[in-house]
Amino acid sequence: MFSYVARQAIYNVEKRVFAYELLFRNGDSNCFPDMSPDEATSSMIANSHLTVGIEDITFKKPAFINFHQDTLLYRFPSTLDPSCVVIEIVETVEVNDELVQACKHIRDLGYQLALDDYDFAPRWDVFLPFIDFIKVEVEEIEKQGAAAIAKIQILNAQGIRIIAEKVETHEQFERFKAMGVKLFQGYFLARPEMIRHRDLNASLNSVTKLVSLSNSPNFDTAEVIKVIEKDVGLAYKLMRFINNPMINKRQKIESLQHAINYMGHVEIKKFIALLALANMRGEKPTELLIQSLVRARFCSLMSIELELPENPPTSFILGLFSMLDALLDQTMENLVGKLPVGQELRDALCKKNIDSTLGLQMRACFAFEEANWDEIDYIALQFELTGERLYTLYYEAMHWAQNMNDSIS
């Protein structure tokens, strides 16, 4: 049976990705599967369950993985690399001497351990001497109040790092950071701060002209070259982009005209949109740009898979611009009025007409990010694809996004 895996970022106080939690499709729980020890080999992990290596999914960041009690006790897959995984002890385990000793043994093997969904109850104290991370939902911290803040200070003093889960707003992020929380998980980066409004400033004039040209019915490459020629930064990024082995494996490009001719209309339009987003990012975390690139490539691949005529560039822009509200701290409704895009694309960006082809593509992005397996199955059915095929496309999109980010950063 094919298995899916989704990832959710864990950020540090600088809003940089510290690690990813991997969420598996495994019944009702997102835990590492219950399996016999002889199955728990690196080959199985890479090819049967994860399909690809863990480091490819997390881009060499640590991977937090939930484990069942029985897996911890009897079936722990010791072939997992201790340098790239953190073992999460889920809150449903029965705390007893046998489990404590098993977790101590796993720690002695070189693995880092985390307590998941910590509720400040005394029963967890027996684990604290060998725990590296504690994950606690912000709702639990707020419910416990001053007692939680005091406990966080104690845990910090013991060298245990707290991960606040379900951080949905920047206000929560700042508040829990002030309490001493070091790591954060949630969708606060994917939502606009609404503290200030950043708009398209003068430095983006060249990019906005290019976006306008790329969406013109009569795409004029000569006009595109005129704009790029006047901006040395854009010219440099174009040449770097086109000489990336992911794009061009055959020859070196040495002029703007050569680059435009080589790329063709579809790819140059994608490049223009990509440049636009990179410039709009400003001081925002890189993860927002990477996630936008994942969505862009995933939507484009879905369109190719569905054999939609002339659609891949539209789907690419849909995914790429889907986080503009978070990047520019404005509502998407306000932003789409400034973009030279069609109504169907506007509706999809604003989460309207969610059952349209573009709407379903956007929903597929959200489903993988949220590990919403039922939604993935529903969308696959609508597209007459398998969930396995959608996941394969999503993984390809993740890999492509990291390479593209390296090309334009």
mmCIF file of C-alpha atoms in Angstrom:
data_model
loop_
_atom_site.group_PDB
_atom_site.id
_atom_site.type_symbol
_atom_site.label_atom_id
_atom_site.label_comp_id
_atom_site.label_asym_id
_atom_site.label_seq_id
_atom_site.Cartn_x
_atom_site.Cartn_y
_atom_site.Cartn_z
ATOM 1 C CA MET A 1 0.000 0.000 0.000
ATOM 2 C CA PHE A 2 1.315 3.429 -0.916
ATOM 3 C CA SER A 3 1.821 5.765 2.037
ATOM 4 C CA TYR A 4 1.746 9.523 2.121
ATOM 5 C CA VAL A 5 3.888 11.820 4.215
ATOM 6 C CA ALA A 6 3.358 15.523 4.796
ATOM 7 C CA ARG A 7 5.689 17.959 6.491
ATOM 8 C CA GLN A 8 5.016 20.921 8.739
ATOM 9 C CA ALA A 9 7.734 23.410 9.592
ATOM 10 C CA ILE A 10 9.054 24.179 13.068
ATOM 11 C CA TYR A 11 10.513 27.692 13.281
ATOM 12 C CA ASN A 12 13.009 29.355 15.589
ATOM 13 C CA VAL A 13 12.668 32.827 17.107
ATOM 14 C CA GLU A 14 14.128 34.330 13.914
ATOM 15 C CA LYS A 15 11.295 32.685 11.911
ATOM 16 C CA ARG A 16 13.754 30.412 10.167
ATOM 17 C CA VAL A 17 12.995 26.735 9.681
ATOM 18 C CA PHE A 18 14.637 24.695 12.434
ATOM 19 C CA ALA A 19 13.080 21.333 11.564
ATOM 20 C CA TYR A 20 10.053 19.676 9.992
ATOM 21 C CA GLU A 21 7.518 17.398 11.613
ATOM 22 C CA LEU A 22 6.685 14.511 9.301
ATOM 23 C CA LEU A 23 3.066 13.362 9.337
ATOM 24 C CA PHE A 24 2.272 9.950 7.953
ATOM 25 C CA ARG A 25 -0.924 8.568 6.581
ATOM 26 C CA ASN A 26 -1.280 5.682 8.984
ATOM 27 C CA GLY A 27 -4.843 5.118 10.122
ATOM 28 C CA ASP A 28 -6.214 7.784 12.430
ATOM 29 C CA SER A 29 -2.804 8.657 13.870
ATOM 30 C CA ASN A 30 0.096 10.337 12.134
ATOM 31 C CA CYS A 31 2.641 8.033 13.761
ATOM 32 C CA PHE A 32 5.442 5.910 12.438
ATOM 33 C CA PRO A 33 3.800 2.620 11.401
ATOM 34 C CA ASP A 34 3.608 -0.337 13.760
ATOM 35 C CA MET A 35 5.755 -2.989 12.083
ATOM 36 C CA SER A 36 8.061 -5.866 12.888
ATOM 37 C CA PRO A 37 11.744 -5.114 13.564
ATOM 38 C CA ASP A 38 12.954 -6.913 10.438
ATOM 39 C CA GLU A 39 10.841 -4.565 8.292
ATOM 40 C CA ALA A 40 12.362 -1.488 9.898
ATOM 41 C CA THR A 41 15.300 -1.199 7.546
ATOM 42 C CA SER A 42 16.613 1.827 5.782
ATOM 43 C CA SER A 43 15.402 0.327 2.490
ATOM 44 C CA MET A 44 11.837 0.078 3.783
ATOM 45 C CA ILE A 45 11.905 3.575 5.203
ATOM 46 C CA ALA A 46 13.293 5.061 2.014
ATOM 47 C CA ASN A 47 11.333 3.058 -0.532
ATOM 48 C CA SER A 48 8.195 1.579 1.025
ATOM 49 C CA HIS A 49 6.911 4.064 3.537
ATOM 50 C CA LEU A 50 8.557 7.383 2.788
ATOM 51 C CA THR A 51 9.088 6.568 -0.902
ATOM 52 C CA VAL A 52 12.148 8.840 -0.681
ATOM 53 C CA GLY A 53 14.781 9.491 1.943
ATOM 54 C CA ILE A 54 13.854 11.576 4.961
ATOM 55 C CA GLU A 55 16.613 14.083 4.212
ATOM 56 C CA ASP A 56 15.083 14.752 0.781
ATOM 57 C CA ILE A 57 11.738 15.651 2.323
ATOM 58 C CA THR A 58 13.205 17.886 5.029
ATOM 59 C CA PHE A 59 16.034 19.374 2.916
ATOM 60 C CA LYS A 60 18.519 18.058 5.505
ATOM 61 C CA LYS A 61 16.703 19.685 8.425
ATOM 62 C CA PRO A 62 15.894 17.484 11.447
ATOM 63 C CA ALA A 63 12.717 15.406 11.118
ATOM 64 C CA PHE A 64 10.354 15.102 14.093
ATOM 65 C CA ILE A 65 8.490 11.779 13.898
ATOM 66 C CA ASN A 66 5.712 10.519 16.200
ATOM 67 C CA PHE A 67 6.035 6.964 17.517
ATOM 68 C CA HIS A 68 3.507 4.516 18.948
ATOM 69 C CA GLN A 69 4.132 2.950 22.349
ATOM 70 C CA ASP A 70 4.609 -0.542 20.885
ATOM 71 C CA THR A 71 7.064 0.775 18.300
ATOM 72 C CA LEU A 72 9.108 2.416 21.048
ATOM 73 C CA LEU A 73 9.038 -0.748 23.146
ATOM 74 C CA TYR A 74 9.508 -3.527 20.609
ATOM 75 C CA ARG A 75 9.896 -2.320 17.054
ATOM 76 C CA PHE A 76 12.046 0.783 17.125
ATOM 77 C CA PRO A 77 13.667 1.236 13.679
ATOM 78 C CA SER A 78 17.251 1.814 14.776
ATOM 79 C CA THR A 79 18.356 2.213 11.157
ATOM 80 C CA LEU A 80 17.013 5.763 11.261
ATOM 81 C CA ASP A 81 19.928 8.199 11.331
ATOM 82 C CA PRO A 82 20.125 9.795 14.824
ATOM 83 C CA SER A 83 21.590 12.942 13.290
ATOM 84 C CA CYS A 84 18.507 13.671 11.212
ATOM 85 C CA VAL A 85 15.505 12.552 13.292
ATOM 86 C CA VAL A 86 13.894 13.488 16.601
ATOM 87 C CA ILE A 87 11.743 10.780 18.219
ATOM 88 C CA GLU A 88 8.384 12.132 19.420
ATOM 89 C CA ILE A 89 6.715 10.314 22.317
ATOM 90 C CA VAL A 90 2.994 10.771 21.706
ATOM 91 C CA GLU A 91 0.655 11.782 24.523
ATOM 92 C CA THR A 92 -1.364 8.554 24.303
ATOM 93 C CA VAL A 93 1.441 6.360 25.660
ATOM 94 C CA GLU A 94 1.063 4.614 29.007
ATOM 95 C CA VAL A 95 3.794 5.895 31.289
ATOM 96 C CA ASN A 96 5.426 2.903 32.981
ATOM 97 C CA ASP A 97 8.913 1.701 33.865
ATOM 98 C CA GLU A 98 9.219 -0.396 30.717
ATOM 99 C CA LEU A 99 8.538 2.573 28.443
ATOM 100 C CA VAL A 100 10.848 4.840 30.424
ATOM 101 C CA GLN A 101 13.689 2.343 30.117
ATOM 102 C CA ALA A 102 13.018 1.910 26.382
ATOM 103 C CA CYS A 103 13.173 5.661 25.825
ATOM 104 C CA LYS A 104 16.388 5.888 27.848
ATOM 105 C CA HIS A 105 17.858 3.188 25.620
ATOM 106 C CA ILE A 106 16.810 5.062 22.479
ATOM 107 C CA ARG A 107 18.434 8.211 23.862
ATOM 108 C CA ASP A 108 21.628 6.236 24.611
ATOM 109 C CA LEU A 109 21.675 5.207 20.945
ATOM 110 C CA GLY A 110 22.175 8.884 20.099
ATOM 111 C CA TYR A 111 18.616 9.964 19.278
ATOM 112 C CA GLN A 112 17.014 13.154 20.544
ATOM 113 C CA LEU A 113 13.606 12.760 22.189
ATOM 114 C CA ALA A 114 10.557 15.007 22.340
ATOM 115 C CA LEU A 115 7.341 14.872 24.359
ATOM 116 C CA ASP A 116 4.312 15.628 22.201
ATOM 117 C CA ASP A 117 1.183 17.475 23.411
ATOM 118 C CA TYR A 118 2.627 18.097 26.875
ATOM 119 C CA ASP A 119 0.011 19.091 29.459
ATOM 120 C CA PHE A 120 2.291 19.952 32.430
ATOM 121 C CA ALA A 121 1.059 16.863 34.322
ATOM 122 C CA PRO A 122 3.490 15.346 36.891
ATOM 123 C CA ARG A 123 3.349 11.933 35.188
ATOM 124 C CA TRP A 124 5.728 13.218 32.511
ATOM 125 C CA ASP A 125 8.418 14.285 35.005
ATOM 126 C CA VAL A 126 10.113 10.885 34.862
ATOM 127 C CA PHE A 127 11.008 11.563 31.198
ATOM 128 C CA LEU A 128 12.491 15.029 31.717
ATOM 129 C CA PRO A 129 16.103 13.983 32.487
ATOM 130 C CA PHE A 130 16.516 12.614 28.943
ATOM 131 C CA ILE A 131 14.119 14.811 26.936
ATOM 132 C CA ASP A 132 15.438 17.420 24.481
ATOM 133 C CA PHE A 133 12.174 19.028 23.297
ATOM 134 C CA ILE A 134 8.684 19.474 24.676
ATOM 135 C CA LYS A 135 5.766 20.328 22.371
ATOM 136 C CA VAL A 136 2.815 22.078 23.945
ATOM 137 C CA GLU A 137 -0.226 23.659 22.325
ATOM 138 C CA VAL A 138 -0.663 27.389 22.873
ATOM 139 C CA GLU A 139 -4.165 26.756 24.193
ATOM 140 C CA GLU A 140 -2.669 24.625 26.987
ATOM 141 C CA ILE A 141 -0.155 27.333 27.885
ATOM 142 C CA GLU A 142 -2.923 29.922 28.023
ATOM 143 C CA LYS A 143 -5.106 27.626 30.130
ATOM 144 C CA GLN A 144 -2.326 27.007 32.661
ATOM 145 C CA GLY A 145 -1.441 30.720 32.821
ATOM 146 C CA ALA A 146 1.277 31.764 35.291
ATOM 147 C CA ALA A 147 2.003 28.156 36.238
ATOM 148 C CA ALA A 148 2.853 27.350 32.617
ATOM 149 C CA ILE A 149 5.159 30.354 32.323
ATOM 150 C CA ALA A 150 6.996 29.330 35.500
ATOM 151 C CA LYS A 151 7.335 25.742 34.234
ATOM 152 C CA ILE A 152 8.686 26.946 30.887
ATOM 153 C CA GLN A 153 11.397 28.874 32.717
ATOM 154 C CA ILE A 154 12.330 25.757 34.699
ATOM 155 C CA LEU A 155 12.444 23.608 31.583
ATOM 156 C CA ASN A 156 14.569 26.184 29.778
ATOM 157 C CA ALA A 157 17.016 26.134 32.692
ATOM 158 C CA GLN A 158 17.235 22.351 32.300
ATOM 159 C CA GLY A 159 18.179 22.747 28.648
ATOM 160 C CA ILE A 160 14.839 21.495 27.317
ATOM 161 C CA ARG A 161 13.548 23.493 24.355
ATOM 162 C CA ILE A 162 9.841 24.267 24.228
ATOM 163 C CA ILE A 163 7.978 24.071 20.923
ATOM 164 C CA ALA A 164 4.706 26.015 20.924
ATOM 165 C CA GLU A 165 2.199 24.259 18.659
ATOM 166 C CA LYS A 166 -0.757 25.750 16.799
ATOM 167 C CA VAL A 167 0.659 29.271 16.731
ATOM 168 C CA GLU A 168 -1.811 30.951 14.410
ATOM 169 C CA THR A 169 -1.011 34.677 14.700
ATOM 170 C CA HIS A 170 2.039 36.894 14.963
ATOM 171 C CA GLU A 171 0.649 38.261 18.221
ATOM 172 C CA GLN A 172 0.816 34.747 19.686
ATOM 173 C CA PHE A 173 4.307 34.270 18.302
ATOM 174 C CA GLU A 174 5.600 37.441 19.961
ATOM 175 C CA ARG A 175 3.815 36.706 23.240
ATOM 176 C CA PHE A 176 5.142 33.173 23.603
ATOM 177 C CA LYS A 177 8.593 34.232 22.502
ATOM 178 C CA ALA A 178 8.591 36.708 25.384
ATOM 179 C CA MET A 179 7.703 33.824 27.740
ATOM 180 C CA GLY A 180 10.890 32.014 26.777
ATOM 181 C CA VAL A 181 9.570 29.693 24.083
ATOM 182 C CA LYS A 182 12.334 28.958 21.571
ATOM 183 C CA LEU A 183 10.558 27.095 18.769
ATOM 184 C CA PHE A 184 7.180 27.468 17.075
ATOM 185 C CA GLN A 185 4.854 25.423 14.878
ATOM 186 C CA GLY A 186 1.697 26.697 13.213
ATOM 187 C CA TYR A 187 0.386 28.823 10.385
ATOM 188 C CA PHE A 188 1.309 32.253 11.740
ATOM 189 C CA LEU A 189 3.747 32.850 8.870
ATOM 190 C CA ALA A 190 1.094 32.031 6.291
ATOM 191 C CA ARG A 191 -1.193 34.814 7.455
ATOM 192 C CA PRO A 192 -0.691 38.580 7.049
ATOM 193 C CA GLU A 193 0.427 40.401 10.171
ATOM 194 C CA MET A 194 -1.975 43.293 9.547
ATOM 195 C CA ILE A 195 0.306 45.544 11.595
ATOM 196 C CA ARG A 196 1.562 47.533 8.672
ATOM 197 C CA HIS A 197 0.933 47.462 4.946
ATOM 198 C CA ARG A 198 3.790 46.875 2.548
ATOM 199 C CA ASP A 199 3.066 47.799 -1.038
ATOM 200 C CA LEU A 200 4.867 47.500 -4.339
ATOM 201 C CA ASN A 201 7.515 50.197 -3.970
ATOM 202 C CA ALA A 202 9.648 51.963 -6.553
ATOM 203 C CA SER A 203 12.352 49.265 -6.520
ATOM 204 C CA LEU A 204 9.787 46.831 -7.935
ATOM 205 C CA ASN A 205 8.892 48.922 -10.965
ATOM 206 C CA SER A 206 10.830 46.726 -13.369
ATOM 207 C CA VAL A 207 9.279 43.558 -12.024
ATOM 208 C CA THR A 208 5.726 44.867 -12.138
ATOM 209 C CA LYS A 209 6.280 45.984 -15.740
ATOM 210 C CA LEU A 210 7.432 42.470 -16.565
ATOM 211 C CA VAL A 211 4.402 40.919 -14.875
ATOM 212 C CA SER A 212 2.154 43.190 -16.899
ATOM 213 C CA LEU A 213 3.952 42.283 -20.125
ATOM 214 C CA SER A 214 3.806 38.550 -19.353
ATOM 215 C CA ASN A 215 0.038 38.705 -18.983
ATOM 216 C CA SER A 216 -0.543 40.675 -22.159
ATOM 217 C CA PRO A 217 -2.437 38.806 -24.936
ATOM 218 C CA ASN A 218 0.362 39.809 -27.302
ATOM 219 C CA PHE A 219 3.477 38.776 -25.409
ATOM 220 C CA ASP A 220 6.359 40.847 -26.806
ATOM 221 C CA THR A 221 9.803 39.466 -25.943
ATOM 222 C CA ALA A 222 11.473 42.596 -27.336
ATOM 223 C CA GLU A 223 9.695 44.684 -24.681
ATOM 224 C CA VAL A 224 10.715 42.185 -22.009
ATOM 225 C CA ILE A 225 14.360 42.509 -23.014
ATOM 226 C CA LYS A 226 14.138 46.322 -22.893
ATOM 227 C CA VAL A 227 12.966 46.196 -19.293
ATOM 228 C CA ILE A 228 15.584 43.649 -18.219
ATOM 229 C CA GLU A 229 18.407 45.510 -19.967
ATOM 230 C CA LYS A 230 17.735 48.549 -17.764
ATOM 231 C CA ASP A 231 18.021 46.538 -14.536
ATOM 232 C CA VAL A 232 21.382 44.879 -13.942
ATOM 233 C CA GLY A 233 19.978 42.925 -10.999
ATOM 234 C CA LEU A 234 17.252 41.373 -13.117
ATOM 235 C CA ALA A 235 19.693 40.616 -15.915
ATOM 236 C CA TYR A 236 22.049 38.858 -13.497
ATOM 237 C CA LYS A 237 19.244 36.782 -11.979
ATOM 238 C CA LEU A 238 17.961 35.798 -15.407
ATOM 239 C CA MET A 239 21.400 34.598 -16.490
ATOM 240 C CA ARG A 240 21.899 32.723 -13.214
ATOM 241 C CA PHE A 241 18.456 31.167 -13.511
ATOM 242 C CA ILE A 242 18.868 30.000 -17.099
ATOM 243 C CA ASN A 243 22.315 28.521 -16.401
ATOM 244 C CA ASN A 244 20.989 26.418 -13.511
ATOM 245 C CA PRO A 245 21.456 22.703 -14.397
ATOM 246 C CA MET A 246 17.822 22.121 -13.385
ATOM 247 C CA ILE A 247 16.770 24.344 -16.297
ATOM 248 C CA ASN A 248 19.572 24.050 -18.831
ATOM 249 C CA LYS A 249 21.758 20.962 -19.128
ATOM 250 C CA ARG A 250 23.099 21.497 -22.618
ATOM 251 C CA GLN A 251 24.679 24.873 -23.191
ATOM 252 C CA LYS A 252 25.808 28.097 -21.584
ATOM 253 C CA ILE A 253 23.683 31.191 -22.205
ATOM 254 C CA GLU A 254 25.674 34.357 -22.778
ATOM 255 C CA SER A 255 23.161 37.022 -23.794
ATOM 256 C CA LEU A 256 19.707 38.210 -22.810
ATOM 257 C CA GLN A 257 18.343 37.581 -26.302
ATOM 258 C CA HIS A 258 19.760 34.069 -26.241
ATOM 259 C CA ALA A 259 18.206 33.483 -22.799
ATOM 260 C CA ILE A 260 14.757 34.683 -23.885
ATOM 261 C CA ASN A 261 14.850 32.615 -27.071
ATOM 262 C CA TYR A 262 16.078 29.532 -25.253
ATOM 263 C CA MET A 263 13.485 29.679 -22.491
ATOM 264 C CA GLY A 264 10.470 30.345 -24.664
ATOM 265 C CA HIS A 265 7.299 32.180 -23.671
ATOM 266 C CA VAL A 266 6.073 29.737 -21.033
ATOM 267 C CA GLU A 267 9.310 29.565 -19.055
ATOM 268 C CA ILE A 268 10.063 33.285 -19.277
ATOM 269 C CA LYS A 269 6.587 34.006 -17.901
ATOM 270 C CA LYS A 270 7.291 31.684 -14.992
ATOM 271 C CA PHE A 271 10.624 33.359 -14.401
ATOM 272 C CA ILE A 272 9.008 36.783 -14.368
ATOM 273 C CA ALA A 273 6.435 35.661 -11.803
ATOM 274 C CA LEU A 274 9.151 34.024 -9.727
ATOM 275 C CA LEU A 275 11.244 37.205 -9.764
ATOM 276 C CA ALA A 276 8.208 39.214 -8.758
ATOM 277 C CA LEU A 277 7.635 37.062 -5.720
ATOM 278 C CA ALA A 278 11.297 37.019 -4.700
ATOM 279 C CA ASN A 279 11.390 40.813 -4.798
ATOM 280 C CA MET A 280 8.133 41.157 -2.890
ATOM 281 C CA ARG A 281 9.421 38.944 -0.080
ATOM 282 C CA GLY A 282 11.524 41.724 1.413
ATOM 283 C CA GLU A 283 12.434 40.758 4.981
ATOM 284 C CA LYS A 284 9.894 37.964 5.182
ATOM 285 C CA PRO A 285 11.187 34.447 6.065
ATOM 286 C CA THR A 286 12.569 32.369 3.212
ATOM 287 C CA GLU A 287 10.128 29.583 4.072
ATOM 288 C CA LEU A 288 7.268 31.669 2.667
ATOM 289 C CA LEU A 289 9.032 31.884 -0.674
ATOM 290 C CA ILE A 290 9.890 28.169 -0.682
ATOM 291 C CA GLN A 291 6.305 27.216 0.164
ATOM 292 C CA SER A 292 5.070 29.462 -2.637
ATOM 293 C CA LEU A 293 7.465 27.748 -5.038
ATOM 294 C CA VAL A 294 6.245 24.323 -3.918
ATOM 295 C CA ARG A 295 2.656 25.359 -4.570
ATOM 296 C CA ALA A 296 3.570 26.878 -7.944
ATOM 297 C CA ARG A 297 5.322 23.785 -9.191
ATOM 298 C CA PHE A 298 2.682 21.426 -7.755
ATOM 299 C CA CYS A 299 -0.168 23.315 -9.425
ATOM 300 C CA SER A 300 1.757 23.403 -12.700
ATOM 301 C CA LEU A 301 2.451 19.660 -12.551
ATOM 302 C CA MET A 302 -1.208 18.938 -11.849
ATOM 303 C CA SER A 303 -2.204 20.930 -14.923
ATOM 304 C CA ILE A 304 0.271 19.019 -17.068
ATOM 305 C CA GLU A 305 -1.008 15.734 -15.645
ATOM 306 C CA LEU A 306 -4.587 16.743 -16.454
ATOM 307 C CA GLU A 307 -3.526 17.807 -19.965
ATOM 308 C CA LEU A 308 -5.147 21.207 -19.604
ATOM 309 C CA PRO A 309 -4.364 23.229 -22.755
ATOM 310 C CA GLU A 310 -2.332 26.393 -22.195
ATOM 311 C CA ASN A 311 -2.873 26.111 -18.454
ATOM 312 C CA PRO A 312 0.442 25.335 -16.748
ATOM 313 C CA PRO A 313 1.569 29.017 -16.671
ATOM 314 C CA THR A 314 -1.750 30.046 -15.034
ATOM 315 C CA SER A 315 -1.540 27.283 -12.453
ATOM 316 C CA PHE A 316 2.095 28.170 -11.786
ATOM 317 C CA ILE A 317 1.164 31.778 -11.053
ATOM 318 C CA LEU A 318 -1.756 30.608 -8.893
ATOM 319 C CA GLY A 319 0.557 28.675 -6.590
ATOM 320 C CA LEU A 320 3.329 31.265 -6.691
ATOM 321 C CA PHE A 321 1.077 34.175 -5.727
ATOM 322 C CA SER A 322 -1.021 32.220 -3.216
ATOM 323 C CA MET A 323 0.912 33.650 -0.256
ATOM 324 C CA LEU A 324 1.044 37.259 -1.395
ATOM 325 C CA ASP A 325 -1.236 38.283 1.474
ATOM 326 C CA ALA A 326 1.303 36.999 4.012
ATOM 327 C CA LEU A 327 4.244 38.475 2.093
ATOM 328 C CA LEU A 328 2.716 41.947 1.765
ATOM 329 C CA ASP A 329 0.542 42.017 4.918
ATOM 330 C CA GLN A 330 -2.625 42.774 2.999
ATOM 331 C CA THR A 331 -5.798 40.872 2.237
ATOM 332 C CA MET A 332 -5.760 38.804 -0.912
ATOM 333 C CA GLU A 333 -8.915 40.567 -2.087
ATOM 334 C CA ASN A 334 -7.075 43.877 -2.003
ATOM 335 C CA LEU A 335 -4.016 42.512 -3.756
ATOM 336 C CA VAL A 336 -5.675 40.747 -6.692
ATOM 337 C CA GLY A 337 -7.080 44.075 -7.846
ATOM 338 C CA LYS A 338 -3.493 45.167 -8.493
ATOM 339 C CA LEU A 339 -2.522 42.056 -10.450
ATOM 340 C CA PRO A 340 -2.996 41.745 -14.231
ATOM 341 C CA VAL A 341 -4.657 38.320 -14.011
ATOM 342 C CA GLY A 342 -7.935 36.819 -15.185
ATOM 343 C CA GLN A 343 -11.106 36.330 -13.153
ATOM 344 C CA GLU A 344 -10.738 32.567 -12.701
ATOM 345 C CA LEU A 345 -7.283 33.055 -11.235
ATOM 346 C CA ARG A 346 -8.510 35.919 -9.024
ATOM 347 C CA ASP A 347 -11.296 33.721 -7.659
ATOM 348 C CA ALA A 348 -8.912 30.875 -6.882
ATOM 349 C CA LEU A 349 -6.471 33.189 -5.095
ATOM 350 C CA CYS A 350 -9.347 34.545 -2.995
ATOM 351 C CA LYS A 351 -10.599 31.013 -2.244
ATOM 352 C CA LYS A 352 -13.771 31.541 -4.257
ATOM 353 C CA ASN A 353 -15.262 28.924 -6.589
ATOM 354 C CA ILE A 354 -13.258 26.277 -4.740
ATOM 355 C CA ASP A 355 -14.609 23.440 -6.876
ATOM 356 C CA SER A 356 -13.216 24.863 -10.122
ATOM 357 C CA THR A 357 -10.071 23.307 -11.570
ATOM 358 C CA LEU A 358 -7.875 26.061 -10.145
ATOM 359 C CA GLY A 359 -9.798 26.000 -6.890
ATOM 360 C CA LEU A 360 -9.198 22.264 -6.515
ATOM 361 C CA GLN A 361 -5.509 22.733 -7.266
ATOM 362 C CA MET A 362 -5.284 25.275 -4.457
ATOM 363 C CA ARG A 363 -7.153 22.945 -2.118
ATOM 364 C CA ALA A 364 -4.677 20.173 -2.961
ATOM 365 C CA CYS A 365 -1.815 22.421 -1.831
ATOM 366 C CA PHE A 366 -3.524 23.106 1.489
ATOM 367 C CA ALA A 367 -4.385 19.427 1.953
ATOM 368 C CA PHE A 368 -0.779 18.290 1.708
ATOM 369 C CA GLU A 369 0.433 21.078 3.993
ATOM 370 C CA GLU A 370 -2.175 20.158 6.608
ATOM 371 C CA ALA A 371 -1.917 16.360 6.162
ATOM 372 C CA ASN A 372 -5.622 16.282 5.299
ATOM 373 C CA TRP A 373 -5.674 12.826 3.747
ATOM 374 C CA ASP A 374 -9.442 12.688 3.163
ATOM 375 C CA GLU A 375 -9.240 15.919 1.179
ATOM 376 C CA ILE A 376 -6.374 14.534 -0.889
ATOM 377 C CA ASP A 377 -8.455 11.466 -1.736
ATOM 378 C CA TYR A 378 -11.415 13.675 -2.687
ATOM 379 C CA ILE A 379 -9.348 15.898 -4.976
ATOM 380 C CA ALA A 380 -7.650 12.902 -6.579
ATOM 381 C CA LEU A 381 -11.090 11.497 -7.332
ATOM 382 C CA GLN A 382 -12.217 14.780 -8.917
ATOM 383 C CA PHE A 383 -9.108 14.827 -11.100
ATOM 384 C CA GLU A 384 -9.429 11.110 -11.901
ATOM 385 C CA LEU A 385 -5.964 10.533 -10.456
ATOM 386 C CA THR A 386 -4.724 8.392 -7.589
ATOM 387 C CA GLY A 387 -3.635 9.796 -4.273
ATOM 388 C CA GLU A 388 -0.299 8.131 -4.936
ATOM 389 C CA ARG A 389 0.131 10.120 -8.141
ATOM 390 C CA LEU A 390 -0.713 13.392 -6.411
ATOM 391 C CA TYR A 391 1.837 12.685 -3.700
ATOM 392 C CA THR A 392 4.508 11.886 -6.297
ATOM 393 C CA LEU A 393 3.839 15.249 -7.959
ATOM 394 C CA TYR A 394 3.951 17.018 -4.601
ATOM 395 C CA TYR A 395 7.297 15.495 -3.683
ATOM 396 C CA GLU A 396 8.700 16.495 -7.096
ATOM 397 C CA ALA A 397 7.448 20.028 -6.416
ATOM 398 C CA MET A 398 9.203 20.152 -3.033
ATOM 399 C CA HIS A 399 12.485 19.070 -4.557
ATOM 400 C CA TRP A 400 12.174 21.551 -7.434
ATOM 401 C CA ALA A 401 11.332 24.418 -5.072
ATOM 402 C CA GLN A 402 14.512 24.033 -3.059
ATOM 403 C CA ASN A 403 16.593 24.102 -6.222
ATOM 404 C CA MET A 404 14.799 27.156 -7.541
ATOM 405 C CA ASN A 405 15.200 28.996 -4.268
ATOM 406 C CA ASP A 406 18.942 28.353 -4.467
ATOM 407 C CA SER A 407 18.942 29.803 -7.998
ATOM 408 C CA ILE A 408 17.333 33.138 -7.146
ATOM 409 C CA SER A 409 18.556 33.755 -3.597
#
